[in-house]
Amino acid sequence: MAVIIILLGLVSFLYYRNSRRKQTLNLILKDRKEEAEAQRDQLEAINETREKFLSIIAHDLMGPVNSFKGLSAIMKMSIEKQDKKDLLEIHQVLNKTINNMSNLLTNLLDWSVTQKGSVPYLPEKLYIHQLSAELIDLFFNTAENKKISLKSEITTDLAVWADENSVKTILRNLVSNALKFTEDGGSIELSAEKKDGFIAIKVKDTGMGMAQEKINMLLAENHFERSQGTKGEKGVGLGLQLVKEFTQMNKGKIEIESQIHRGTTFVVYLPDFNPQ
């Protein structure tokens, strides 16, 4: 009798252990299936976003090309008539078109590098006032053409620990974006301050502003949307996407403050080289 009880107990134990193993395996298989489905959904979302983005880019690249064609025909007629006034106007439009196309292609190249996961990250001590001075020079003509006051109030003592090329891309795109959405006669101001172990770099404009819903969309991952500036400048949000990715790479964060018809302030937090 004792032997039978022992055997029954052993059989029950083996059955229970096998049942537990089966349950564990089923849970593992379920988790892996859910993980695979999540990865598939993520890949589909990424591919859909890329297809949408590339479609928009292709369309926007055709704009400058068609402008070149039209300007070429007008230039030919102006040369034949020896009309210097028309040629000067063509030069201004041509210069603007080239700058817009150059900025778009630069961002496109930077973005393609981020998609490969091969962006070099070489942090070093960077003085923000030096980078802001370069930006003022870079965008002087663009600001002058729109009668926009572009100035920097960044002091000489503030430094961050970050990758130089990516920080230049961040600031270039923020200033370019501010110029795009600021009306003639407006102003753009760069400033910076220490805050909780970071340097908070601000790009403040008196532009069109935006609602909170728009801000939430801009801060969402992989958000691309065609937009148009005050002078018809086109964009797809690629510059802001780079700003987000490069800020994250430099262990920073972004905030956006805005009021419709009052202006927008982009705040980028980068690690302070001398945290106190």
JSON list of C-alpha atoms in Angstrom, two decimals, residues 88-194:
[
{"chain": "A", "resi": 88, "resn": "LEU", "atom": "CA", "xyz": [19.11, 91.71, -59.88]},
{"chain": "A", "resi": 89, "resn": "GLU", "atom": "CA", "xyz": [15.66, 90.46, -58.84]},
{"chain": "A", "resi": 90, "resn": "ILE", "atom": "CA", "xyz": [16.37, 87.10, -60.47]},
{"chain": "A", "resi": 91, "resn": "HIS", "atom": "CA", "xyz": [19.66, 86.92, -58.56]},
{"chain": "A", "resi": 92, "resn": "GLN", "atom": "CA", "xyz": [17.86, 87.47, -55.25]},
{"chain": "A", "resi": 93, "resn": "VAL", "atom": "CA", "xyz": [15.25, 84.79, -55.98]},
{"chain": "A", "resi": 94, "resn": "LEU", "atom": "CA", "xyz": [17.95, 82.42, -57.24]},
{"chain": "A", "resi": 95, "resn": "ASN", "atom": "CA", "xyz": [20.06, 82.95, -54.13]},
{"chain": "A", "resi": 96, "resn": "LYS", "atom": "CA", "xyz": [17.06, 82.27, -51.86]},
{"chain": "A", "resi": 97, "resn": "THR", "atom": "CA", "xyz": [16.15, 79.12, -53.79]},
{"chain": "A", "resi": 98, "resn": "ILE", "atom": "CA", "xyz": [19.73, 77.82, -53.63]},
{"chain": "A", "resi": 99, "resn": "ASN", "atom": "CA", "xyz": [19.93, 78.45, -49.88]},
{"chain": "A", "resi": 100, "resn": "ASN", "atom": "CA", "xyz": [16.65, 76.62, -49.25]},
{"chain": "A", "resi": 101, "resn": "MET", "atom": "CA", "xyz": [17.74, 73.68, -51.40]},
{"chain": "A", "resi": 102, "resn": "SER", "atom": "CA", "xyz": [21.16, 73.58, -49.73]},
{"chain": "A", "resi": 103, "resn": "ASN", "atom": "CA", "xyz": [19.59, 73.47, -46.27]},
{"chain": "A", "resi": 104, "resn": "LEU", "atom": "CA", "xyz": [17.19, 70.73, -47.34]},
{"chain": "A", "resi": 105, "resn": "LEU", "atom": "CA", "xyz": [19.97, 68.58, -48.82]},
{"chain": "A", "resi": 106, "resn": "THR", "atom": "CA", "xyz": [22.23, 69.12, -45.79]},
{"chain": "A", "resi": 107, "resn": "ASN", "atom": "CA", "xyz": [19.47, 67.95, -43.47]},
{"chain": "A", "resi": 108, "resn": "LEU", "atom": "CA", "xyz": [18.69, 65.03, -45.77]},
{"chain": "A", "resi": 109, "resn": "LEU", "atom": "CA", "xyz": [22.31, 63.88, -45.67]},
{"chain": "A", "resi": 110, "resn": "ASP", "atom": "CA", "xyz": [22.45, 64.24, -41.88]},
{"chain": "A", "resi": 111, "resn": "TRP", "atom": "CA", "xyz": [19.19, 62.32, -41.51]},
{"chain": "A", "resi": 112, "resn": "SER", "atom": "CA", "xyz": [20.42, 59.49, -43.76]},
{"chain": "A", "resi": 113, "resn": "VAL", "atom": "CA", "xyz": [23.44, 59.09, -41.47]},
{"chain": "A", "resi": 114, "resn": "THR", "atom": "CA", "xyz": [21.19, 58.85, -38.39]},
{"chain": "A", "resi": 115, "resn": "GLN", "atom": "CA", "xyz": [19.14, 56.12, -40.09]},
{"chain": "A", "resi": 116, "resn": "LYS", "atom": "CA", "xyz": [22.29, 54.04, -40.52]},
{"chain": "A", "resi": 117, "resn": "GLY", "atom": "CA", "xyz": [23.09, 54.43, -36.84]},
{"chain": "A", "resi": 118, "resn": "SER", "atom": "CA", "xyz": [26.59, 55.64, -37.69]},
{"chain": "A", "resi": 119, "resn": "VAL", "atom": "CA", "xyz": [26.54, 59.20, -36.35]},
{"chain": "A", "resi": 120, "resn": "PRO", "atom": "CA", "xyz": [29.90, 59.97, -34.71]},
{"chain": "A", "resi": 121, "resn": "TYR", "atom": "CA", "xyz": [29.55, 61.15, -31.11]},
{"chain": "A", "resi": 122, "resn": "LEU", "atom": "CA", "xyz": [32.69, 63.01, -30.01]},
{"chain": "A", "resi": 123, "resn": "PRO", "atom": "CA", "xyz": [31.82, 65.16, -26.97]},
{"chain": "A", "resi": 124, "resn": "GLU", "atom": "CA", "xyz": [34.06, 68.07, -26.05]},
{"chain": "A", "resi": 125, "resn": "LYS", "atom": "CA", "xyz": [33.94, 71.42, -24.28]},
{"chain": "A", "resi": 126, "resn": "LEU", "atom": "CA", "xyz": [31.96, 73.87, -26.43]},
{"chain": "A", "resi": 127, "resn": "TYR", "atom": "CA", "xyz": [31.42, 77.55, -25.72]},
{"chain": "A", "resi": 128, "resn": "ILE", "atom": "CA", "xyz": [27.88, 78.38, -26.80]},
{"chain": "A", "resi": 129, "resn": "HIS", "atom": "CA", "xyz": [28.58, 82.07, -27.52]},
{"chain": "A", "resi": 130, "resn": "GLN", "atom": "CA", "xyz": [31.11, 81.05, -30.21]},
{"chain": "A", "resi": 131, "resn": "LEU", "atom": "CA", "xyz": [28.55, 78.84, -31.95]},
{"chain": "A", "resi": 132, "resn": "SER", "atom": "CA", "xyz": [25.88, 81.54, -31.70]},
{"chain": "A", "resi": 133, "resn": "ALA", "atom": "CA", "xyz": [28.24, 84.10, -33.27]},
{"chain": "A", "resi": 134, "resn": "GLU", "atom": "CA", "xyz": [28.76, 81.74, -36.22]},
{"chain": "A", "resi": 135, "resn": "LEU", "atom": "CA", "xyz": [24.98, 81.42, -36.59]},
{"chain": "A", "resi": 136, "resn": "ILE", "atom": "CA", "xyz": [24.50, 85.19, -36.64]},
{"chain": "A", "resi": 137, "resn": "ASP", "atom": "CA", "xyz": [27.01, 85.42, -39.50]},
{"chain": "A", "resi": 138, "resn": "LEU", "atom": "CA", "xyz": [25.49, 82.45, -41.34]},
{"chain": "A", "resi": 139, "resn": "PHE", "atom": "CA", "xyz": [21.94, 83.82, -41.30]},
{"chain": "A", "resi": 140, "resn": "PHE", "atom": "CA", "xyz": [22.73, 87.54, -41.53]},
{"chain": "A", "resi": 141, "resn": "ASN", "atom": "CA", "xyz": [21.56, 87.93, -45.13]},
{"chain": "A", "resi": 142, "resn": "THR", "atom": "CA", "xyz": [18.41, 85.87, -44.59]},
{"chain": "A", "resi": 143, "resn": "ALA", "atom": "CA", "xyz": [17.46, 87.95, -41.55]},
{"chain": "A", "resi": 144, "resn": "GLU", "atom": "CA", "xyz": [18.35, 91.18, -43.38]},
{"chain": "A", "resi": 145, "resn": "ASN", "atom": "CA", "xyz": [16.08, 90.29, -46.32]},
{"chain": "A", "resi": 146, "resn": "LYS", "atom": "CA", "xyz": [13.11, 89.91, -43.94]},
{"chain": "A", "resi": 147, "resn": "LYS", "atom": "CA", "xyz": [14.13, 92.90, -41.79]},
{"chain": "A", "resi": 148, "resn": "ILE", "atom": "CA", "xyz": [14.36, 90.56, -38.79]},
{"chain": "A", "resi": 149, "resn": "SER", "atom": "CA", "xyz": [16.49, 91.46, -35.80]},
{"chain": "A", "resi": 150, "resn": "LEU", "atom": "CA", "xyz": [18.73, 88.45, -35.11]},
{"chain": "A", "resi": 151, "resn": "LYS", "atom": "CA", "xyz": [20.87, 88.74, -31.98]},
{"chain": "A", "resi": 152, "resn": "SER", "atom": "CA", "xyz": [22.53, 86.69, -29.28]},
{"chain": "A", "resi": 153, "resn": "GLU", "atom": "CA", "xyz": [22.57, 87.44, -25.55]},
{"chain": "A", "resi": 154, "resn": "ILE", "atom": "CA", "xyz": [24.67, 84.39, -24.67]},
{"chain": "A", "resi": 155, "resn": "THR", "atom": "CA", "xyz": [27.53, 85.15, -22.26]},
{"chain": "A", "resi": 156, "resn": "THR", "atom": "CA", "xyz": [31.10, 83.99, -22.87]},
{"chain": "A", "resi": 157, "resn": "ASP", "atom": "CA", "xyz": [31.34, 81.75, -19.77]},
{"chain": "A", "resi": 158, "resn": "LEU", "atom": "CA", "xyz": [28.71, 79.13, -20.65]},
{"chain": "A", "resi": 159, "resn": "ALA", "atom": "CA", "xyz": [30.04, 75.82, -22.00]},
{"chain": "A", "resi": 160, "resn": "VAL", "atom": "CA", "xyz": [28.47, 72.43, -22.70]},
{"chain": "A", "resi": 161, "resn": "TRP", "atom": "CA", "xyz": [29.88, 68.91, -22.96]},
{"chain": "A", "resi": 162, "resn": "ALA", "atom": "CA", "xyz": [28.61, 67.81, -26.36]},
{"chain": "A", "resi": 163, "resn": "ASP", "atom": "CA", "xyz": [29.45, 66.82, -29.93]},
{"chain": "A", "resi": 164, "resn": "GLU", "atom": "CA", "xyz": [30.27, 69.94, -31.96]},
{"chain": "A", "resi": 165, "resn": "ASN", "atom": "CA", "xyz": [28.85, 68.92, -35.35]},
{"chain": "A", "resi": 166, "resn": "SER", "atom": "CA", "xyz": [25.54, 67.76, -33.93]},
{"chain": "A", "resi": 167, "resn": "VAL", "atom": "CA", "xyz": [25.15, 70.88, -31.75]},
{"chain": "A", "resi": 168, "resn": "LYS", "atom": "CA", "xyz": [25.80, 73.08, -34.80]},
{"chain": "A", "resi": 169, "resn": "THR", "atom": "CA", "xyz": [23.10, 71.15, -36.66]},
{"chain": "A", "resi": 170, "resn": "ILE", "atom": "CA", "xyz": [20.68, 71.61, -33.74]},
{"chain": "A", "resi": 171, "resn": "LEU", "atom": "CA", "xyz": [21.19, 75.37, -33.50]},
{"chain": "A", "resi": 172, "resn": "ARG", "atom": "CA", "xyz": [21.29, 75.90, -37.28]},
{"chain": "A", "resi": 173, "resn": "ASN", "atom": "CA", "xyz": [17.92, 74.23, -37.71]},
{"chain": "A", "resi": 174, "resn": "LEU", "atom": "CA", "xyz": [16.31, 76.06, -34.79]},
{"chain": "A", "resi": 175, "resn": "VAL", "atom": "CA", "xyz": [17.40, 79.47, -36.10]},
{"chain": "A", "resi": 176, "resn": "SER", "atom": "CA", "xyz": [16.45, 78.55, -39.67]},
{"chain": "A", "resi": 177, "resn": "ASN", "atom": "CA", "xyz": [13.03, 77.46, -38.44]},
{"chain": "A", "resi": 178, "resn": "ALA", "atom": "CA", "xyz": [12.57, 80.68, -36.46]},
{"chain": "A", "resi": 179, "resn": "LEU", "atom": "CA", "xyz": [13.45, 82.78, -39.53]},
{"chain": "A", "resi": 180, "resn": "LYS", "atom": "CA", "xyz": [11.00, 80.81, -41.63]},
{"chain": "A", "resi": 181, "resn": "PHE", "atom": "CA", "xyz": [8.03, 81.44, -39.34]},
{"chain": "A", "resi": 182, "resn": "THR", "atom": "CA", "xyz": [8.78, 85.02, -38.27]},
{"chain": "A", "resi": 183, "resn": "GLU", "atom": "CA", "xyz": [7.13, 87.88, -40.16]},
{"chain": "A", "resi": 184, "resn": "ASP", "atom": "CA", "xyz": [9.07, 90.77, -41.67]},
{"chain": "A", "resi": 185, "resn": "GLY", "atom": "CA", "xyz": [10.19, 93.22, -38.99]},
{"chain": "A", "resi": 186, "resn": "GLY", "atom": "CA", "xyz": [10.13, 90.60, -36.23]},
{"chain": "A", "resi": 187, "resn": "SER", "atom": "CA", "xyz": [12.93, 89.50, -33.93]},
{"chain": "A", "resi": 188, "resn": "ILE", "atom": "CA", "xyz": [14.84, 86.37, -32.95]},
{"chain": "A", "resi": 189, "resn": "GLU", "atom": "CA", "xyz": [16.95, 86.16, -29.82]},
{"chain": "A", "resi": 190, "resn": "LEU", "atom": "CA", "xyz": [19.40, 83.49, -28.67]},
{"chain": "A", "resi": 191, "resn": "SER", "atom": "CA", "xyz": [20.07, 83.16, -24.95]},
{"chain": "A", "resi": 192, "resn": "ALA", "atom": "CA", "xyz": [21.35, 80.57, -22.49]},
{"chain": "A", "resi": 193, "resn": "GLU", "atom": "CA", "xyz": [21.45, 79.89, -18.76]},
{"chain": "A", "resi": 194, "resn": "LYS", "atom": "CA", "xyz": [22.53, 77.26, -16.26]}
]
